[in-house]
Structures are given as structure tokens and as C-alpha cells.
């Protein structure tokens, strides 16, 4: 039972344009959501997070949107840069459990 | 500025052998985690610890053991290696559970043949 789903295994975007990565979840108890970025042969690095009491969080070029009624969150990257090419993981948790549930990842390729 | 350090980076084991994956963090974090990532899959939690002397099971603990005798170190033990344990293993730490982001090591790629 995959509680956190990233249905697009890959995404290709031209440099300068917007990248939109999507994530769906099934557990309505999740109250904290994160995005991690992973380069090959490295560990994931934290990108941005959002609490369930918010519907948007912004950090520079990165914005995360949360739609609780649809159980959907998305990561927007504007403008996309070649250095953004990586695998992006969505993760969710019920904070009091101290456990993160990860999606399967979306590989983003930003081309010139 | 080491952060989370995992050793070894690569290892090949024979079925039935045992080994310990090492994880050390120098950020004085209370929380530490072990994950495995299989090809095309997300990270799955094996074990975690909320402080020295305290450990608990995650989603996929079978076949593994952990200990947390110090704040800095959180080794993962495979007692009888099986091909199903072929994976990339990541250790992570955070200062205050999920209110703070987890910092990951670069992983240990383990093959069981």
C-alpha cells in the first residue's frame, strides 16, 4: 500500500521554464510534507517543507502547494536551471510518529 | 563540516555473511534513522532512534539490528545476509524529530551474491 505516490517517474523541462512535480497521498492523518532532492551517488538533501495548516510555502525559486481536500501537493521550480536536474522525492508524516513515508521519486531533467 | 558519514560506500557480501554498516554524525542530533532504497522505489525506514539507548522499528526491520550507545553513532547490523537485502542504505539524522529536516549520508551500496 503506497501511501505517498509520485505518478510521474520522469519530467523534462527547458531551462528557464517552470517545473511542476506532483505528489498524491492517501493518509488523511499526514500533517507534514517535505520535498527532498537527490543527485546520483549522494544522499537526499532537504529542499522545502509545508505543514498541513498552510496551503503554500515559498523559498526562492521553490514553492510547495498543498491541497488537503484533494490530498495532493506539488513543487514548483521557477525558473528551472540545469543544476536542478535530479531526482525529487516527496515525503509525508504524522509528526508525532517521527516517521517519514517517501514517494518513489520523479527524475527531473532540465535541458538548455 | 562532515555532517552524516557512512562507511563503507560499497560492499559485496556472500549469502549468509554478516556485516555492520557504520553511521556517524557530528551535529549532536538526537534523532537518527536507517533507510533502504531499492531500484525505482522510495526510501523505506528500517530502524530509528530518538536518543542514545533508544531504538524502534520502522517499516522494514526484519533481518536487521541496530544499537545506539552514543549520540554520534548508529550502526546497522545484518546478521545473515540474503539477496533481498541488496539495496542502497542511507543513514540520516535530525535535531528534533520531524519538526526539523533530516540530514542524509551519501549511502552504502550493498550487494548480496
Coordinates of C-alpha atoms in Angstrom, one line a residue:
Chain A
X1 CA 0.0 0.0 0.0
X2 CA 1.8 3.1 -1.3
X3 CA 0.6 5.9 0.9
X4 CA 2.7 8.6 -1.0
X5 CA 2.6 8.4 -4.7
X6 CA 4.6 10.2 -7.4
X7 CA 3.0 9.0 -10.6
X8 CA 5.4 10.6 -13.0
X9 CA 8.7 8.8 -13.0
X10 CA 10.3 11.5 -15.1
X11 CA 9.9 15.1 -16.3
X12 CA 11.8 17.0 -18.9
X13 CA 11.7 20.8 -18.9
X14 CA 13.5 23.5 -20.8
X15 CA 15.8 25.8 -18.9
X16 CA 14.0 29.0 -17.7
X17 CA 10.6 27.4 -17.8
X18 CA 8.5 26.2 -14.8
X19 CA 8.9 22.6 -13.5
X20 CA 5.9 21.2 -11.7
X21 CA 6.4 18.0 -9.7
X22 CA 3.3 16.3 -8.3
X23 CA 2.6 14.1 -5.3
X24 CA -0.5 12.4 -4.0
X25 CA -1.2 10.8 -0.7
X26 CA -3.8 8.6 0.8
X27 CA -3.5 9.0 4.6
X28 CA -5.6 11.9 5.8
X29 CA -3.6 11.9 9.1
X30 CA -0.4 13.2 7.4
X31 CA 0.3 16.7 8.7
X32 CA 3.8 17.5 7.5
X33 CA 5.1 17.2 4.0
X34 CA 8.6 17.6 2.6
X35 CA 10.5 17.6 -0.7
X36 CA 14.0 16.2 -1.0
X37 CA 16.4 16.4 -3.9
X38 CA 18.8 13.7 -4.8
X39 CA 21.8 13.7 -7.1
X40 CA 23.4 10.4 -8.2
X41 CA 25.8 8.8 -5.6
X42 CA 24.7 11.3 -2.9
X43 CA 22.1 11.2 -0.2
X44 CA 18.9 13.2 -0.4
X45 CA 19.0 16.8 0.6
X46 CA 16.1 18.7 2.1
X47 CA 14.5 21.2 -0.2
X48 CA 11.3 22.6 1.3
X49 CA 8.5 21.6 3.6
X50 CA 4.9 22.5 4.4
X51 CA 2.7 22.0 7.4
X52 CA -0.9 20.9 6.9
X53 CA -2.1 24.2 8.4
X54 CA -0.7 26.0 5.3
X55 CA -1.5 25.7 1.7
X56 CA 1.6 27.3 0.3
X57 CA 5.3 27.7 1.2
X58 CA 7.8 29.6 -0.8
X59 CA 11.6 29.6 -0.7
X60 CA 13.3 31.4 -3.5
X61 CA 12.7 29.6 -6.8
X62 CA 10.9 26.8 -5.0
X63 CA 7.2 26.8 -4.0
X64 CA 5.2 23.9 -2.5
X65 CA 1.4 23.9 -2.7
X66 CA -0.8 21.7 -0.6
X67 CA -4.4 20.8 -1.4
X68 CA -5.7 18.9 1.6
X69 CA -9.1 18.2 0.1
X70 CA -7.5 16.5 -2.9
X71 CA -4.7 15.0 -0.9
X72 CA -2.3 16.5 -3.4
X73 CA 0.9 18.6 -3.2
X74 CA 3.1 20.0 -5.8
X75 CA 6.5 21.5 -6.1
X76 CA 7.0 24.4 -8.5
X77 CA 10.5 25.4 -9.6
X78 CA 10.7 28.8 -11.4
X79 CA 12.8 29.4 -13.4
X80 CA 14.3 25.9 -13.9
X81 CA 18.0 25.6 -14.2
X82 CA 20.3 22.8 -15.4
X83 CA 21.5 22.3 -11.9
X84 CA 18.0 21.4 -10.8
X85 CA 18.3 18.1 -12.8
X86 CA 18.0 15.4 -10.1
X87 CA 15.5 13.0 -8.5
X88 CA 12.9 14.7 -6.4
X89 CA 11.2 12.8 -3.5
X90 CA 8.0 13.8 -1.8
X91 CA 7.7 12.7 1.8
X92 CA 4.9 12.8 4.4
X93 CA 4.5 12.2 8.0
X94 CA 2.2 12.2 11.0
X95 CA 4.6 14.3 13.1
X96 CA 4.0 12.6 16.4
X97 CA 5.1 9.3 14.9
X98 CA 8.6 10.5 14.0
X99 CA 8.4 8.5 10.7
X100 CA 8.6 9.8 7.1
X101 CA 6.9 8.0 4.3
X102 CA 8.6 8.6 0.9
X103 CA 7.3 8.6 -2.6
X104 CA 9.1 6.7 -5.4
X105 CA 10.6 9.9 -6.8
X106 CA 10.5 11.9 -10.1
X107 CA 13.6 12.4 -12.2
X108 CA 13.7 16.0 -13.4
X109 CA 15.9 16.8 -16.4
X110 CA 16.4 20.5 -17.3
X111 CA 17.8 21.0 -20.7
X112 CA 19.3 24.1 -22.3
Chain B
X1 CA 31.8 20.1 8.4
X2 CA 31.3 16.3 7.9
X3 CA 27.5 16.0 8.8
X4 CA 26.5 12.4 8.4
X5 CA 29.2 9.9 7.5
X6 CA 28.5 6.4 6.3
X7 CA 31.1 3.6 5.8
X8 CA 31.7 1.7 3.7
X9 CA 30.5 3.2 0.4
X10 CA 30.3 -0.1 -1.4
X11 CA 30.3 -3.7 -0.2
X12 CA 29.7 -7.1 -1.7
X13 CA 28.7 -9.9 0.6
X14 CA 28.0 -13.6 0.2
X15 CA 24.7 -15.1 1.3
X16 CA 24.8 -15.8 5.0
X17 CA 27.6 -13.5 5.8
X18 CA 27.2 -10.7 8.4
X19 CA 28.3 -7.1 8.4
X20 CA 27.8 -3.8 10.1
X21 CA 27.1 -0.6 8.3
X22 CA 28.5 2.4 10.1
X23 CA 26.9 5.8 10.6
X24 CA 28.2 8.7 12.5
X25 CA 27.0 12.3 12.8
X26 CA 28.8 15.3 14.3
X27 CA 25.9 17.6 14.6
X28 CA 24.8 16.5 18.1
X29 CA 21.5 15.3 16.7
X30 CA 19.2 13.2 18.9
X31 CA 17.3 11.5 16.1
X32 CA 18.9 9.0 13.7
X33 CA 17.4 6.8 11.0
X34 CA 18.3 4.0 8.7
X35 CA 16.6 3.7 5.3
X36 CA 16.9 1.4 2.4
X37 CA 16.2 2.3 -1.2
X38 CA 15.6 -0.4 -3.8
X39 CA 15.7 0.4 -7.5
X40 CA 12.8 2.6 -8.7
X41 CA 11.4 2.8 -5.1
X42 CA 11.3 5.4 -2.4
X43 CA 13.2 5.2 0.8
X44 CA 11.8 2.8 3.4
X45 CA 12.5 3.2 7.1
X46 CA 14.3 0.2 8.7
X47 CA 15.0 1.5 12.2
X48 CA 15.2 4.7 14.0
X49 CA 16.4 6.2 17.3
X50 CA 15.3 9.2 19.3
X51 CA 18.3 9.2 21.5
X52 CA 21.1 7.2 23.0
X53 CA 19.9 3.9 24.3
X54 CA 16.5 4.1 22.5
X55 CA 15.7 2.4 19.2
X56 CA 12.5 1.4 17.5
X57 CA 11.4 -0.5 14.4
X58 CA 10.4 1.2 11.1
X59 CA 8.6 -0.3 8.1
X60 CA 11.0 -3.0 7.1
X61 CA 13.1 -4.1 10.2
X62 CA 13.3 -7.8 9.5
X63 CA 16.8 -9.1 9.0
X64 CA 18.4 -6.1 10.7
X65 CA 19.5 -5.0 14.1
X66 CA 20.6 -1.6 15.5
X67 CA 22.2 -0.1 18.6
X68 CA 22.6 3.4 19.8
X69 CA 25.2 3.5 22.6
X70 CA 26.3 7.1 21.8
X71 CA 24.6 10.2 20.4
X72 CA 27.0 10.2 17.5
X73 CA 26.9 6.6 16.2
X74 CA 24.0 4.4 14.9
X75 CA 25.4 1.2 13.3
X76 CA 23.1 -1.2 11.4
X77 CA 23.8 -4.9 11.6
X78 CA 23.0 -7.6 9.0
X79 CA 23.3 -11.0 10.7
X80 CA 22.6 -13.4 7.8
X81 CA 22.8 -11.6 4.5
X82 CA 20.1 -12.5 2.0
X83 CA 19.8 -11.4 -1.7
X84 CA 16.7 -9.5 -0.8
X85 CA 18.9 -7.1 1.3
X86 CA 20.7 -5.9 -1.8
X87 CA 20.0 -2.2 -1.7
X88 CA 21.4 1.2 -1.1
X89 CA 21.3 2.1 2.6
X90 CA 21.0 5.6 3.8
X91 CA 21.5 6.9 7.3
X92 CA 20.0 10.2 8.4
X93 CA 19.8 12.4 11.5
X94 CA 17.8 15.3 12.7
X95 CA 17.9 17.5 15.8
X96 CA 14.2 17.3 16.8
X97 CA 12.3 14.6 15.0
X98 CA 10.2 15.7 12.1
X99 CA 9.9 19.3 13.1
X100 CA 13.4 19.5 11.6
X101 CA 14.6 18.2 8.2
X102 CA 16.7 15.1 8.1
X103 CA 20.3 15.2 7.0
X104 CA 21.4 12.2 5.0
X105 CA 24.7 10.5 4.4
X106 CA 25.8 9.6 0.9
X107 CA 24.7 5.9 1.3
X108 CA 26.2 2.5 1.3
X109 CA 25.6 0.4 -1.8
X110 CA 25.3 -3.3 -0.7
X111 CA 25.2 -6.3 -3.0
X112 CA 24.4 -9.8 -1.7
X113 CA 25.5 -12.6 -4.0

